[in-house]
Short mmCIF file of C-alpha atoms in Angstrom, two decimals:
data_model
loop_
_atom_site.label_atom_id
_atom_site.label_comp_id
_atom_site.label_asym_id
_atom_site.label_seq_id
_atom_site.Cartn_x
_atom_site.Cartn_y
_atom_site.Cartn_z
CA MET S 30 -85.23 13.81 -167.27
CA PRO S 31 -86.82 17.09 -165.51
CA THR S 32 -86.63 18.79 -168.90
CA ILE S 33 -89.16 16.39 -170.37
CA LYS S 34 -91.26 16.73 -167.78
CA TYR S 35 -90.78 20.67 -167.67
CA TYR S 36 -91.68 20.72 -171.63
CA LEU S 37 -94.71 18.41 -171.27
CA ARG S 38 -96.30 20.44 -168.60
CA GLU S 39 -95.41 23.77 -170.41
CA GLY S 40 -97.41 21.77 -173.31
CA LEU S 41 -94.79 21.86 -175.80
CA LEU S 42 -94.84 18.20 -176.24
CA PRO S 43 -97.71 15.97 -176.34
CA ALA S 44 -98.46 13.33 -173.54
CA GLY S 45 -97.07 9.80 -174.25
CA VAL S 46 -98.97 6.67 -173.80
CA LEU S 47 -98.72 5.30 -170.33
CA THR S 48 -97.74 1.93 -170.05
CA SER S 49 -97.81 1.80 -166.25
CA PRO S 50 -98.67 4.40 -163.86
CA ASN S 51 -95.19 5.69 -163.63
CA GLN S 52 -93.95 4.89 -167.43
CA ALA S 53 -95.01 6.59 -170.70
CA HIS S 54 -94.12 5.56 -173.73
CA TYR S 55 -92.47 8.11 -176.63
CA ASP S 56 -92.59 7.36 -180.19
CA ASP S 57 -90.27 8.79 -183.04
CA GLU S 58 -92.40 11.79 -183.52
CA HIS S 59 -92.22 12.43 -179.70
CA LEU S 60 -88.30 12.40 -179.85
CA ARG S 61 -88.12 14.72 -183.07
CA ARG S 62 -90.58 17.18 -181.57
CA LEU S 63 -88.10 17.33 -178.41
CA ARG S 64 -85.04 17.89 -180.22
CA LEU S 65 -86.70 20.41 -182.34
CA VAL S 66 -87.56 22.14 -179.08
CA ARG S 67 -84.40 21.64 -177.63
CA ALA S 68 -82.91 23.39 -180.98
CA LEU S 69 -85.24 26.56 -180.47
CA VAL S 70 -84.40 26.96 -177.02
CA ASP S 71 -80.75 25.91 -177.09
CA VAL S 72 -79.68 27.28 -180.42
CA GLY S 73 -82.16 29.70 -181.20
CA GLY S 74 -82.49 30.88 -177.55
CA LEU S 75 -86.00 30.90 -177.77
CA SER S 76 -88.45 31.69 -174.39
CA ILE S 77 -91.03 28.94 -174.21
CA ALA S 78 -93.76 31.51 -174.97
CA SER S 79 -91.70 31.89 -178.37
CA VAL S 80 -91.44 28.06 -178.62
CA ARG S 81 -94.98 27.72 -178.50
CA GLU S 82 -95.79 30.02 -180.84
CA VAL S 83 -93.67 28.10 -183.56
CA LEU S 84 -95.34 24.93 -182.77
CA ALA S 85 -98.45 26.41 -182.94
CA ALA S 86 -97.77 27.75 -186.76
CA ILE S 87 -96.03 24.48 -187.88
CA ASP S 88 -98.99 22.51 -186.50
CA THR S 89 -101.55 25.00 -187.95
CA ARG S 90 -103.55 23.33 -190.66
CA ASP S 91 -105.53 25.98 -192.63
CA GLU S 92 -103.18 28.05 -194.31
CA SER S 93 -100.93 28.22 -197.63
CA LEU S 94 -97.69 27.04 -197.00
CA HIS S 95 -96.12 30.93 -197.54
CA ASN S 96 -98.80 32.32 -195.20
CA LYS S 97 -97.49 29.63 -192.37
CA LEU S 98 -93.62 29.97 -193.26
CA GLY S 99 -94.52 34.17 -192.62
CA ALA S 100 -95.99 33.09 -189.20
CA VAL S 101 -93.41 31.01 -188.17
CA GLN S 102 -90.69 33.52 -189.31
CA GLU S 103 -92.57 36.39 -187.36
CA ALA S 104 -92.56 34.11 -183.83
CA ILE S 105 -89.01 33.39 -184.42
CA SER S 106 -88.45 36.99 -184.60
CA GLN S 107 -89.37 38.64 -181.49
CA PRO S 108 -89.72 42.85 -181.76
CA SER S 109 -87.00 44.54 -180.01
CA PRO S 110 -87.76 46.80 -176.92
CA VAL S 111 -85.63 49.26 -178.66
CA GLU S 112 -87.39 52.70 -179.08
CA LEU S 113 -88.11 53.11 -183.00
CA ASP S 114 -86.11 56.66 -184.44
CA PRO S 115 -88.30 58.24 -187.17
CA LEU S 116 -85.19 58.83 -189.07
CA ALA S 117 -84.39 55.11 -188.96
CA ILE S 118 -87.94 54.14 -189.94
CA LYS S 119 -87.05 56.65 -192.83
CA ASP S 120 -84.06 54.85 -193.63
CA VAL S 121 -85.91 51.45 -193.94
CA GLN S 122 -88.80 52.96 -196.15
CA ASP S 123 -86.24 54.30 -198.47
CA PHE S 124 -84.33 51.13 -198.77
CA PHE S 125 -87.80 49.44 -199.60
CA ALA S 126 -88.56 52.05 -201.91
CA ARG S 127 -84.95 51.62 -203.50
CA HIS S 128 -85.92 47.73 -204.12
CA GLY S 129 -89.19 48.29 -205.52
CA GLN S 130 -91.74 48.68 -202.73
CA THR S 131 -92.88 51.59 -203.78
CA GLU S 132 -96.01 51.78 -200.79
CA CYS S 133 -95.10 53.03 -197.52
CA VAL S 134 -93.74 50.47 -195.06
CA ASP S 135 -95.54 50.32 -191.59
CA VAL S 136 -92.52 48.91 -189.86
CA THR S 137 -94.58 48.00 -186.69
CA GLU S 138 -96.89 45.84 -188.75
CA SER S 139 -93.90 43.37 -188.84
CA ASN S 140 -91.47 42.11 -186.48
CA VAL S 141 -88.99 41.49 -189.17
CA THR S 142 -88.80 45.06 -190.16
CA HIS S 143 -89.33 46.44 -186.75
CA MET S 144 -85.94 44.51 -185.83
CA LEU S 145 -84.74 46.00 -189.15
CA ALA S 146 -85.48 49.59 -187.79
CA ALA S 147 -84.88 48.81 -184.19
CA ALA S 148 -81.06 47.76 -184.83
CA LEU S 149 -80.95 51.06 -187.14
CA SER S 150 -82.21 53.06 -184.49
CA SER S 151 -79.75 51.86 -182.25
CA ALA S 152 -77.18 52.59 -184.38
CA ARG S 153 -78.35 56.06 -184.77
CA SER S 154 -78.24 56.42 -180.90
CA VAL S 155 -74.58 55.78 -180.67
CA GLY S 156 -73.54 57.86 -183.71
CA HIS S 157 -73.56 55.05 -186.18
CA ASP S 158 -76.28 56.43 -188.74
CA SER S 159 -74.45 56.09 -191.51
CA ILE S 160 -74.74 52.01 -190.94
CA LYS S 161 -77.69 52.26 -193.30
CA GLU S 162 -75.28 52.36 -196.19
CA LEU S 163 -74.70 48.35 -195.30
CA LEU S 164 -78.00 47.85 -196.33
CA ASP S 165 -77.30 47.45 -200.19
CA PRO S 166 -74.16 45.67 -199.95
CA TYR S 167 -75.87 43.34 -197.12
CA LEU S 168 -79.18 42.60 -199.51
CA GLU S 169 -76.27 41.41 -202.43
CA GLY S 170 -74.54 39.17 -200.48
CA LEU S 171 -77.96 37.77 -198.54
CA LYS S 172 -79.68 37.23 -202.15
CA ILE S 173 -76.74 34.60 -202.46
CA ILE S 174 -77.38 33.14 -199.09
CA ALA S 175 -81.19 33.14 -199.29
CA ARG S 176 -80.88 31.22 -202.45
CA ALA S 177 -78.72 28.68 -201.05
CA ASP S 178 -81.26 28.61 -197.85
CA LEU S 179 -84.23 27.88 -200.33
CA ASP S 180 -82.40 25.09 -202.01
CA TYR S 181 -81.70 23.50 -198.63
CA VAL S 182 -85.48 23.41 -197.73
CA ALA S 183 -86.48 22.30 -200.72
CA GLN S 184 -84.65 19.24 -200.11
CA HIS S 185 -87.31 18.38 -197.84
CA ARG S 186 -90.54 16.67 -199.09
CA SER S 187 -93.56 16.82 -196.49
CA PRO S 188 -94.77 20.82 -195.79
CA ASP S 189 -94.22 19.74 -192.42
CA ASP S 190 -90.54 18.98 -192.90
CA VAL S 191 -90.22 22.04 -195.01
CA ILE S 192 -91.06 24.45 -192.05
CA GLU S 193 -88.82 22.50 -189.93
CA ALA S 194 -85.87 22.92 -192.11
CA MET S 195 -86.67 26.50 -192.49
CA VAL S 196 -87.19 27.21 -188.65
CA VAL S 197 -83.92 24.82 -187.78
CA GLY S 198 -82.27 26.43 -190.95
CA THR S 199 -83.25 30.13 -190.15
CA LEU S 200 -82.25 30.01 -186.28
CA ILE S 201 -79.16 27.69 -186.48
CA GLY S 202 -78.51 29.46 -189.49
CA ASP S 203 -78.29 32.84 -188.02
CA THR S 204 -75.44 31.41 -185.43
CA VAL S 205 -73.52 29.78 -188.54
CA LEU S 206 -73.65 33.10 -190.18
CA LYS S 207 -72.36 35.02 -187.50
CA ALA S 208 -69.34 32.78 -186.80
CA VAL S 209 -68.75 32.76 -190.59
CA ARG S 210 -69.27 36.70 -190.79
CA ARG S 211 -66.38 36.68 -187.94
CA LEU S 212 -64.29 34.46 -190.11
CA ALA S 213 -64.19 36.15 -192.81
CA HIS S 214 -63.83 39.87 -190.79
CA ALA S 215 -60.80 38.01 -189.22
CA GLN S 216 -59.51 37.21 -192.61
CA VAL S 217 -59.90 40.65 -194.17
CA SER S 218 -58.48 42.40 -190.99
CA ALA S 219 -55.13 40.19 -191.19
CA GLU S 220 -54.80 41.36 -194.76
CA VAL S 221 -55.80 44.71 -194.25
CA LEU S 222 -54.56 45.77 -190.65
CA GLY S 223 -52.25 43.00 -189.95
CA ASP S 224 -49.13 45.25 -189.56
CA VAL S 225 -50.65 48.47 -188.18
CA PRO S 226 -49.65 49.32 -184.39
CA ALA S 227 -52.41 50.27 -181.77
CA PRO S 228 -51.87 53.73 -180.23
CA GLY S 229 -49.47 53.83 -177.38
CA ARG S 230 -47.35 51.07 -179.30
CA ALA S 231 -43.82 51.82 -179.70
CA ASP S 232 -43.33 51.94 -183.74
CA MET T 20 -81.28 57.36 -163.52
CA PRO T 21 -80.63 54.22 -162.12
CA THR T 22 -78.78 52.75 -165.17
CA ILE T 23 -76.30 54.99 -164.91
CA LYS T 24 -75.61 54.14 -161.20
CA TYR T 25 -75.77 50.41 -162.16
CA TYR T 26 -73.14 51.07 -164.64
CA LEU T 27 -71.14 52.97 -162.57
CA ARG T 28 -71.18 50.36 -159.86
CA GLU T 29 -70.47 47.79 -162.08
CA GLY T 30 -67.10 49.71 -163.26
CA LEU T 31 -68.62 50.09 -166.82
CA LEU T 32 -68.40 53.69 -166.44
CA PRO T 33 -65.82 55.89 -165.21
CA ALA T 34 -66.77 58.19 -162.11
CA GLY T 35 -67.67 61.69 -163.15
CA VAL T 36 -66.14 64.64 -161.64
CA LEU T 37 -67.81 65.67 -158.55
CA THR T 38 -69.21 69.03 -158.58
CA SER T 39 -71.18 68.78 -155.22
CA PRO T 40 -72.06 66.00 -152.81
CA ASN T 41 -75.20 65.02 -154.68
CA GLN T 42 -73.84 66.01 -158.13
CA ALA T 43 -71.22 64.61 -160.62
CA HIS T 44 -70.26 66.37 -164.04
CA TYR T 45 -70.03 63.50 -167.28
CA ASP T 46 -68.43 64.85 -170.42
CA ASP T 47 -68.80 63.84 -173.87
CA GLU T 48 -66.56 60.64 -173.33
CA HIS T 49 -68.71 59.30 -170.62
CA LEU T 50 -71.69 59.95 -172.97
CA ARG T 51 -70.48 58.24 -175.58
CA ARG T 52 -69.20 55.21 -173.58
CA LEU T 53 -72.95 55.22 -171.83
CA ARG T 54 -74.45 54.90 -175.45
CA LEU T 55 -71.91 52.16 -175.99
CA VAL T 56 -72.71 50.21 -173.01
CA ARG T 57 -76.08 50.80 -173.80
CA ALA T 58 -75.59 49.48 -177.37
CA LEU T 59 -73.52 46.30 -176.23
CA VAL T 60 -76.55 45.37 -173.71
CA ASP T 61 -79.53 46.23 -175.64
CA VAL T 62 -78.86 45.60 -179.02
CA GLY T 63 -76.09 42.95 -178.71
CA GLY T 64 -77.83 41.42 -175.78
CA LEU T 65 -74.56 40.89 -173.75
CA SER T 66 -74.47 40.21 -170.15
CA ILE T 67 -72.46 42.92 -167.88
CA ALA T 68 -69.50 40.16 -167.97
CA SER T 69 -69.11 40.53 -171.40
CA VAL T 70 -69.52 43.98 -171.72
CA ARG T 71 -66.59 44.38 -169.25
CA GLU T 72 -64.68 41.97 -171.42
CA VAL T 73 -65.46 44.30 -174.28
CA LEU T 74 -64.28 47.46 -172.69
CA ALA T 75 -61.24 46.09 -171.56
CA ALA T 76 -60.25 44.98 -174.89
CA ILE T 77 -61.24 48.10 -176.36
CA ASP T 78 -58.98 50.61 -173.57
CA THR T 79 -55.71 47.65 -173.70
CA ARG T 80 -53.04 49.73 -175.51
CA ASP T 81 -50.31 47.34 -175.58
CA GLU T 82 -51.37 45.25 -178.61
CA SER T 83 -51.50 45.47 -182.27
CA LEU T 84 -54.86 46.84 -183.77
CA HIS T 85 -55.30 43.44 -185.57
CA ASN T 86 -54.63 41.61 -182.25
CA LYS T 87 -56.89 44.19 -180.11
CA LEU T 88 -60.06 43.35 -182.88
CA GLY T 89 -59.49 39.81 -182.43
CA ALA T 90 -60.14 40.08 -178.66
CA VAL T 91 -63.09 42.14 -179.26
CA GLN T 92 -64.36 39.97 -181.45
CA GLU T 93 -63.88 36.96 -179.05
CA ALA T 94 -65.14 39.06 -176.23
CA ILE T 95 -68.24 39.33 -178.10
CA SER T 96 -68.82 35.63 -179.41
CA GLN T 97 -69.61 34.01 -176.33
CA PRO T 98 -68.94 29.94 -176.51
CA SER T 99 -72.34 28.12 -176.69
CA PRO T 100 -73.24 25.61 -173.79
CA VAL T 101 -73.86 22.68 -176.60
CA GLU T 102 -71.86 19.91 -176.72
CA LEU T 103 -69.48 19.55 -179.67
CA ASP T 104 -70.07 16.46 -181.86
CA PRO T 105 -67.06 15.31 -183.18
CA LEU T 106 -68.57 14.75 -186.65
CA ALA T 107 -69.54 18.86 -186.32
CA ILE T 108 -66.09 19.46 -185.42
CA LYS T 109 -64.92 17.40 -188.73
CA ASP T 110 -67.05 19.68 -190.40
CA VAL T 111 -65.40 22.55 -189.59
CA GLN T 112 -62.09 21.25 -190.14
CA ASP T 113 -63.06 20.34 -193.70
CA PHE T 114 -64.57 23.77 -194.45
CA PHE T 115 -61.26 25.31 -193.03
CA ALA T 116 -59.29 22.81 -195.48
CA ARG T 117 -61.20 23.72 -198.51
CA HIS T 118 -60.35 27.41 -197.79
CA GLY T 119 -56.53 26.69 -197.51
CA GLN T 120 -56.43 26.01 -193.72
CA THR T 121 -54.19 22.93 -193.89
CA GLU T 122 -53.31 22.67 -190.28
CA CYS T 123 -55.80 20.91 -188.14
CA VAL T 124 -58.07 23.52 -186.53
CA ASP T 125 -58.50 22.95 -182.57
CA VAL T 126 -62.02 24.40 -182.43
CA THR T 127 -62.20 24.97 -178.86
CA GLU T 128 -59.25 27.42 -179.01
CA SER T 129 -61.57 30.38 -180.20
CA ASN T 130 -65.17 31.30 -179.27
CA VAL T 131 -65.88 31.69 -183.10
CA THR T 132 -64.76 28.41 -184.17
CA HIS T 133 -66.44 26.85 -181.21
CA MET T 134 -69.62 28.78 -182.18
CA LEU T 135 -69.73 27.43 -185.22
CA ALA T 136 -69.04 23.59 -184.43
CA ALA T 137 -71.92 24.32 -181.65
CA ALA T 138 -74.10 25.60 -184.62
CA LEU T 139 -73.39 22.01 -186.67
CA SER T 140 -73.51 20.28 -183.59
CA SER T 141 -77.16 21.29 -182.73
CA ALA T 142 -78.21 20.73 -186.45
CA ARG T 143 -77.00 17.43 -186.39
CA SER T 144 -78.66 16.69 -183.27
CA VAL T 145 -82.18 17.76 -184.88
CA GLY T 146 -81.24 15.73 -187.99
CA HIS T 147 -80.18 18.20 -190.06
CA ASP T 148 -76.19 16.99 -190.68
CA SER T 149 -76.46 18.46 -194.07
CA ILE T 150 -76.65 21.81 -193.25
CA LYS T 151 -72.98 21.92 -193.40
CA GLU T 152 -73.79 22.18 -197.54
CA LEU T 153 -74.65 25.53 -196.98
CA LEU T 154 -71.08 26.76 -195.05
CA ASP T 155 -69.50 27.37 -198.88
CA PRO T 156 -72.32 29.43 -200.23
CA TYR T 157 -72.77 31.39 -197.05
CA LEU T 158 -68.99 32.35 -197.20
CA GLU T 159 -69.60 33.55 -200.95
CA GLY T 160 -72.41 35.89 -199.77
CA LEU T 161 -70.17 36.97 -196.73
CA LYS T 162 -67.16 37.96 -198.55
CA ILE T 163 -69.49 40.75 -200.16
CA ILE T 164 -70.65 41.56 -196.72
CA ALA T 165 -67.15 41.61 -195.03
CA ARG T 166 -66.12 44.06 -197.73
CA ALA T 167 -68.43 46.21 -197.11
CA ASP T 168 -67.93 45.87 -193.23
CA LEU T 169 -64.28 46.89 -193.57
CA ASP T 170 -65.30 49.61 -195.57
CA TYR T 171 -67.42 51.09 -193.19
CA VAL T 172 -64.97 50.82 -190.48
CA ALA T 173 -62.09 52.18 -192.58
CA GLN T 174 -64.23 55.37 -192.54
CA HIS T 175 -63.48 56.11 -188.66
CA ARG T 176 -60.04 57.58 -188.18
CA SER T 177 -58.70 56.83 -184.91
CA PRO T 178 -57.92 53.39 -183.55
CA ASP T 179 -60.49 53.43 -180.82
CA ASP T 180 -63.34 54.61 -183.33
CA VAL T 181 -62.32 51.83 -185.17
CA ILE T 182 -62.52 49.27 -182.79
CA GLU T 183 -65.91 50.81 -181.96
CA ALA T 184 -67.18 50.90 -185.21
CA MET T 185 -66.29 47.45 -185.32
CA VAL T 186 -68.07 46.16 -182.11
CA VAL T 187 -71.54 48.37 -183.21
CA GLY T 188 -71.05 47.28 -186.90
CA THR T 189 -70.75 43.29 -185.80
CA LEU T 190 -73.41 43.56 -182.89
CA ILE T 191 -76.06 45.83 -185.00
CA GLY T 192 -74.80 44.13 -188.18
CA ASP T 193 -75.90 40.47 -187.04
CA THR T 194 -79.40 42.03 -186.26
CA VAL T 195 -79.26 44.30 -189.27
CA LEU T 196 -78.55 40.69 -191.47
CA LYS T 197 -80.69 38.91 -189.45
CA ALA T 198 -83.52 41.24 -190.70
CA VAL T 199 -82.25 41.62 -194.25
CA ARG T 200 -82.17 37.41 -194.54
CA ARG T 201 -85.61 37.12 -193.27
CA LEU T 202 -86.81 39.89 -196.16
CA ALA T 203 -84.88 37.75 -198.32
CA HIS T 204 -86.65 34.52 -197.29
CA ALA T 205 -90.17 36.52 -197.71
CA GLN T 206 -89.06 37.27 -200.86
CA VAL T 207 -87.88 33.77 -202.60
CA SER T 208 -90.77 31.99 -200.36
CA ALA T 209 -93.52 34.51 -202.00
CA GLU T 210 -92.02 33.82 -205.89
CA VAL T 211 -91.87 29.74 -205.28
CA LEU T 212 -94.36 29.05 -202.68
CA GLY T 213 -96.63 31.52 -202.95
CA ASP T 214 -99.23 29.32 -204.40
CA VAL T 215 -98.51 26.02 -202.94
CA PRO T 216 -101.38 24.86 -200.52
CA ALA T 217 -100.47 23.69 -197.11
CA PRO T 218 -101.62 20.40 -196.20
CA GLY T 219 -105.23 19.99 -195.00
CA ARG T 220 -106.24 22.47 -197.10
CA ALA T 221 -109.12 22.46 -199.92
CA ASP T 222 -107.29 22.34 -203.18
#
């Protein structure tokens, strides 16, 4: 399997135990790690460099679980190449201020806040400044979702399993959310727009 | 600007009106389309082929608005290369059945249901079968979010603007959702795990 060799060469999988010059033995932990790497690449769409960062964060043993989760979250949230619009940065700071964060937020300090400011900058660059109005209802819906995510992660016992559940749940969860959001859109659109003709169509 | 030339060559922008052998005039509609293409590529991460599909769906004038939105939604929801697990397909069908869809769902008929089945298949392949438990709370949170999305789209008047708002709101909204979800995770994690030491740390 060339993929395993590639992951071994990239240092994403520990070497197996050689049982002959051409054969190596891989145990359950190897297989588990291989499946995790594949999920990160295939589902998360992460680069090899990002996978390495996630694995390093999982394997670090000298931080609190909360810090470790934060490091993993940063690794799986790459900063966008979009140039930040100062007005979009202000939108993010206002959003934080509305939710009790009174100190001024430096959006470049974290990949997550940078991702948010970049998305709002892109929206502004295509004339959709008012997308910022969505932040509060999004947070309201996402509180329900985050509570479910936490319940899911809490089903796992060892801290390593908790982190793996967080990574898999966050990345696969992003795709699940995207898909279910589109299904919700389709349902709402059918209810509201089902019989509105498009322009140019005979009415 | 080489990017504009590239988009012109790829047929993503209509040609400008030549004002001299080396100069062409581009009007507001061109600039608007250029910003949309950039948003799709930079924010949505769409391939040129997908951008072409989205633009074709926007420019089609012979379908109902609901059908057009559906076509655009399919274009911006690429099927995943992940092989579908029959048990994951069953999870999707059960989810639809719980929400009133009594006929059997063919998950390969739409990119959106395929995306959902692929995400659940990936979760299963890394031992996270129980991620399906998240579908119902996700839908609950996403109903709040979809209502906000619809209100946002409904602020736009012409059907073309409605579709543009849907595309931009869906793609940029996906990134906004991802970022705000991570902020919600961080908040919940700080509350619940803030003082739990990681393994290997002195306690």
